[in-house]
Amino acid sequence: MNRRDMLKLAGATVATGAISSYGSSTKDMDSKAHENPIISSAARLPRNGNGPRVIVVGGGWSGLSVAKRLKQFVPQADVVLVEQRTTFVSCPISNLWLVGEVDLEFLTHSFLDAANNNNYTFFHSSVYDVDRKKQIVYTNRGYISYDYLVLAPGIDYDYSRWTHGDEELEYKLRTQYPAGFRTHSEHATIKDKIENFDEGNFILTCPGGNYRCLPAPYERTCLIADYFKKNGIKGKVILMDENVDITIKKKGFHSAFNEMYKDYVTYMPDTKIEKFDLKNKTVTTEFGEVVKFADAAFYPHVRGNKLLEIAGVAKDAINKAEAHIDPFTYQVIGDPHVYCSGDARPMGFSKSGNTSNSEGHVVARSIADHILGKKFKWSSPHTTCYSAVATKPLRSIFVNADYKWNKANGSFGFYNAATMENWHGKSGTNAGRGTKEWASGMYRDMFS
Ligand SMILES: Cc1cc2nc3c(=O)[nH]c(=O)nc-3n(C[C@H](O)[C@H](O)[C@H](O)COP(=O)(O)OP(=O)(O)OC[C@H]3O[C@@H](n4cnc5c(N)ncnc54)[C@H](O)[C@@H]3O)c2cc1C
């Protein structure tokens, strides 16, 4: 053995020593994980507290908030955030990024910063199964046992109403005309489409039901129209809305469409697409109207993330889309050690980042009180939602609301709701500044 080989071996031994000295509790050890060094990472997770281990799956607006608050409420808890993305890129404000009003850096944040600044562990991996009996989460990098589990995986798309099982069509819609309501790759594709658009119709759709971010399809319509107008592009945004009218900030969006974008927006309420002809680039509505498009971003219905089904916490066969939880404690029915938070919830709250983040405080309190043996008192999540309608200068409208339980119909409704829908003059530009300030404040809350 030459000197080089000896040094290599010595290095390998030191590295192995360092790895095994991480040594967390033996209950995390997985023989399969040790056979395969790629998936052994979970076995080496350091503990950040001597108390119960709480695994939070999903580092979105909700999961980040749960992890941070829980560590504050129960410092001895060993909190692990499991997230499949390497970097956080924000969905909120991405519409502004599409048209160059903010740069990518504004949207991008480090999960490591969030974890280091708030004393919890970030574990970069993807969860593919959960054994609730054994209290184990399986990831592509090994498995981890838990005392408490929070599922905050967000939404999935549901194309079935459009595709009726046609997988090729679904694949084409997903990849060639992405909705832009889940991943940053989708946003990047849409940005390319906008920047390379020559002329013709650009179709956007707005689904029915409680879809993610009620105002975002209308905001996107305004901002793409604004981009076409300011860059002299002979394009028209056609918004096909399944709802009978604009679902939120109606007055503000209608006036923006009519006053600023008369020649650039065609709003089609109560419109369902029945047929896609992607080869000839047409869609046919249920009333038989055929609309030609040069490009599009088709936003389908949404459902709870499939992980809920995998973990066996989704509702019944019909409503399996969302989590089967107590709407006040967020505990899975029949399993007080598992919680769901964020857009995967079944309650009719707005599927928004602000709501999910503020709800994260409530969920963390609920878990903390369970750990500490205290009585939990529900409080309302809060929705603050700015929507931009124009750029240079940025003009926005907004809504603020809490929620209240309605005993009569057994659901939550808006409470103390207030909107500001006048985008003209100072109120619009002040709200424009407020939009970016709101986002900066939320990123600070989650990452510092
Ligand atoms: C274009 C657009 C504009 C928006 N504008 C606004 C706005 O102005 N204001 C506002 O408040 N909200 C806005 N929203 C809505 C907001 O983004 C969502 O409501 C919010 O992200 C929901 O938070 P969440 O934590 O439930 O889900 P997400 O933020 O989607 O987080 C879920 C996380 O779980 C991870 N995950 C999923 N499955 C797994 C798995 N198996 N293993 C590991 N990790 C997993 C995902 O990678 C993701 O990071 C907007 C959304 C879009 C798309």
Coordinates of C-alpha atoms in Angstrom, one line a residue, residues 96-305:
L96 CA -44.7 39.7 -10.0
W97 CA -41.6 37.7 -10.9
L98 CA -43.3 36.5 -14.2
V99 CA -43.4 40.1 -15.4
G100 CA -40.1 41.2 -14.1
E101 CA -41.3 43.3 -11.1
V102 CA -39.2 41.4 -8.6
D103 CA -36.1 39.3 -9.1
L104 CA -35.7 35.6 -8.3
E105 CA -33.6 36.4 -5.2
F106 CA -36.6 38.0 -3.6
L107 CA -38.5 34.7 -3.8
T108 CA -35.7 32.4 -2.9
H109 CA -34.8 31.4 0.6
S110 CA -32.7 28.7 2.4
F111 CA -34.2 25.9 4.4
L112 CA -30.9 25.7 6.3
D113 CA -31.2 29.3 7.4
A114 CA -34.8 28.6 8.6
A115 CA -33.7 25.6 10.6
N116 CA -30.4 27.0 12.0
N117 CA -32.0 30.3 13.0
N118 CA -34.8 28.5 14.8
N119 CA -33.0 25.5 16.4
Y120 CA -34.7 22.7 14.5
T121 CA -33.4 20.2 12.1
F122 CA -33.8 20.4 8.3
F123 CA -33.8 17.0 6.6
H124 CA -33.8 17.2 2.8
S125 CA -35.7 14.1 1.6
S126 CA -39.0 13.0 0.1
V127 CA -41.5 11.1 2.1
Y128 CA -43.0 8.1 0.3
D129 CA -44.8 6.3 3.1
V130 CA -46.0 6.6 6.7
D131 CA -46.6 3.7 9.1
R132 CA -48.9 5.3 11.7
K133 CA -49.0 2.1 13.9
K134 CA -45.2 2.0 14.2
Q135 CA -45.0 5.8 14.1
I136 CA -42.4 5.8 11.3
V137 CA -42.0 8.1 8.3
Y138 CA -40.3 6.5 5.3
T139 CA -38.1 8.8 3.1
N140 CA -35.9 8.3 0.1
R141 CA -33.0 8.8 2.6
G142 CA -34.0 6.4 5.3
Y143 CA -36.7 6.2 7.8
I144 CA -37.3 8.2 10.9
S145 CA -39.5 7.4 13.9
Y146 CA -41.7 10.1 15.5
D147 CA -43.8 10.8 18.5
Y148 CA -45.8 13.4 16.7
L149 CA -46.3 13.9 12.9
V150 CA -47.5 17.0 11.1
L151 CA -48.4 16.6 7.4
A152 CA -48.2 19.9 5.6
P153 CA -47.6 18.8 2.0
G154 CA -49.9 21.3 0.3
I155 CA -52.0 20.4 -2.8
D156 CA -51.9 18.3 -5.9
Y157 CA -53.6 19.0 -9.2
D158 CA -56.7 17.1 -10.2
Y159 CA -56.9 17.0 -14.0
S160 CA -59.6 14.3 -14.0
R161 CA -62.5 16.6 -14.8
W162 CA -60.7 17.6 -18.0
T163 CA -59.0 14.4 -19.0
H164 CA -61.4 11.7 -17.8
G165 CA -58.5 9.2 -17.5
D166 CA -56.7 10.3 -20.7
E167 CA -53.1 10.1 -19.4
E168 CA -51.5 11.4 -22.5
L169 CA -53.6 14.5 -22.4
E170 CA -52.9 15.0 -18.7
Y171 CA -49.2 14.7 -19.3
K172 CA -49.3 17.2 -22.1
L173 CA -51.3 19.7 -20.1
R174 CA -49.0 19.3 -17.1
T175 CA -45.8 19.7 -19.1
Q176 CA -46.6 21.9 -22.0
Y177 CA -49.2 24.2 -20.4
P178 CA -48.4 24.0 -16.7
A179 CA -50.8 25.7 -14.2
G180 CA -48.1 27.5 -12.2
F181 CA -49.7 26.8 -8.9
R182 CA -47.2 24.4 -7.3
T183 CA -43.6 24.4 -8.4
H184 CA -41.1 27.0 -9.5
S185 CA -40.3 25.1 -12.7
E186 CA -43.9 25.7 -13.8
H187 CA -43.5 29.4 -13.1
A188 CA -40.3 29.5 -15.1
T189 CA -42.0 27.9 -18.0
I190 CA -44.8 30.4 -17.9
K191 CA -42.3 33.3 -17.7
D192 CA -40.7 32.0 -20.9
K193 CA -44.0 31.8 -22.6
I194 CA -44.9 35.4 -21.7
E195 CA -41.5 36.8 -22.7
N196 CA -41.5 34.9 -26.0
F197 CA -45.2 35.7 -26.8
D198 CA -45.7 37.2 -30.3
E199 CA -49.4 37.7 -30.7
G200 CA -52.8 36.0 -30.3
N201 CA -54.7 34.6 -27.3
F202 CA -53.0 33.6 -24.1
I203 CA -55.5 31.4 -22.2
L204 CA -55.6 31.2 -18.4
T205 CA -58.2 29.3 -16.5
C206 CA -59.6 29.6 -13.0
P207 CA -61.0 26.3 -11.5
G208 CA -64.1 25.9 -9.4
G209 CA -64.1 24.7 -5.8
N210 CA -61.7 25.9 -3.1
Y211 CA -58.7 26.2 -5.3
R212 CA -55.2 27.5 -4.2
C213 CA -55.1 31.3 -3.9
L214 CA -58.5 32.7 -5.0
P215 CA -57.2 36.0 -6.4
A216 CA -54.1 34.6 -8.1
P217 CA -55.7 33.8 -11.5
Y218 CA -57.2 37.3 -11.7
E219 CA -53.9 38.9 -10.6
R220 CA -52.0 36.9 -13.2
T221 CA -54.5 38.0 -15.9
C222 CA -53.9 41.7 -15.0
L223 CA -50.1 41.4 -14.9
I224 CA -49.8 39.5 -18.2
A225 CA -52.1 42.1 -19.8
D226 CA -50.1 44.8 -18.2
Y227 CA -46.9 43.2 -19.7
F228 CA -48.5 42.9 -23.2
K229 CA -49.7 46.5 -23.0
K230 CA -46.4 48.0 -21.8
N231 CA -44.4 46.0 -24.4
G232 CA -46.6 46.7 -27.4
I233 CA -47.5 43.0 -27.8
K234 CA -50.6 42.2 -29.8
G235 CA -51.8 39.7 -27.3
K236 CA -55.0 39.1 -25.4
V237 CA -55.4 37.3 -22.1
I238 CA -58.5 35.1 -22.1
L239 CA -59.5 34.1 -18.6
M240 CA -61.9 31.2 -18.6
D241 CA -63.4 31.1 -15.1
E242 CA -65.5 28.1 -14.0
N243 CA -67.0 30.4 -11.3
V244 CA -70.1 32.5 -12.1
D245 CA -68.1 35.6 -11.3
I246 CA -64.7 36.7 -9.9
T247 CA -64.4 34.9 -6.6
I248 CA -62.7 37.6 -4.5
K249 CA -61.9 41.4 -4.7
K250 CA -64.5 41.4 -7.4
K251 CA -64.9 45.2 -7.7
G252 CA -61.1 45.8 -7.9
F253 CA -60.4 43.1 -10.6
H254 CA -63.5 44.0 -12.7
S255 CA -62.5 47.7 -12.7
A256 CA -58.9 46.8 -13.6
F257 CA -60.1 44.5 -16.5
N258 CA -62.5 47.2 -17.8
E259 CA -60.5 50.4 -17.2
M260 CA -56.9 49.3 -17.8
Y261 CA -57.0 46.2 -19.9
K262 CA -60.1 46.6 -22.1
D263 CA -58.2 45.7 -25.2
Y264 CA -56.1 43.1 -23.5
V265 CA -58.4 40.9 -21.4
T266 CA -61.5 38.9 -22.2
Y267 CA -63.1 37.6 -19.1
M268 CA -65.3 34.5 -19.6
P269 CA -67.2 33.7 -16.4
D270 CA -69.1 30.4 -15.8
T271 CA -66.9 28.7 -18.5
K272 CA -65.9 25.1 -18.4
I273 CA -63.6 23.6 -20.9
E274 CA -65.0 20.4 -22.4
K275 CA -62.4 19.6 -25.0
F276 CA -58.7 20.3 -25.7
D277 CA -57.3 20.1 -29.2
L278 CA -53.6 20.7 -28.4
K279 CA -52.5 19.9 -32.0
N280 CA -54.7 22.7 -33.4
K281 CA -54.4 24.8 -30.3
T282 CA -58.1 25.2 -29.6
V283 CA -60.4 24.5 -26.6
T284 CA -64.1 24.0 -26.7
T285 CA -66.3 25.1 -23.9
E286 CA -69.4 23.3 -22.6
F287 CA -71.5 25.7 -24.6
G288 CA -69.7 24.7 -27.8
E289 CA -67.6 27.9 -28.2
V290 CA -64.3 27.1 -29.8
V291 CA -61.4 29.4 -28.7
K292 CA -58.1 29.4 -30.5
F293 CA -54.9 30.1 -28.4
A294 CA -51.3 30.9 -29.2
D295 CA -50.3 29.8 -25.7
A296 CA -51.8 29.0 -22.4
A297 CA -51.4 28.0 -18.7
F298 CA -54.3 25.7 -17.7
Y299 CA -55.1 25.7 -14.0
P300 CA -57.1 22.5 -13.1
H301 CA -59.0 21.8 -10.0
V302 CA -57.0 21.1 -6.8
R303 CA -57.0 18.4 -4.2
G304 CA -55.1 17.6 -1.0
N305 CA -51.6 16.2 -1.6

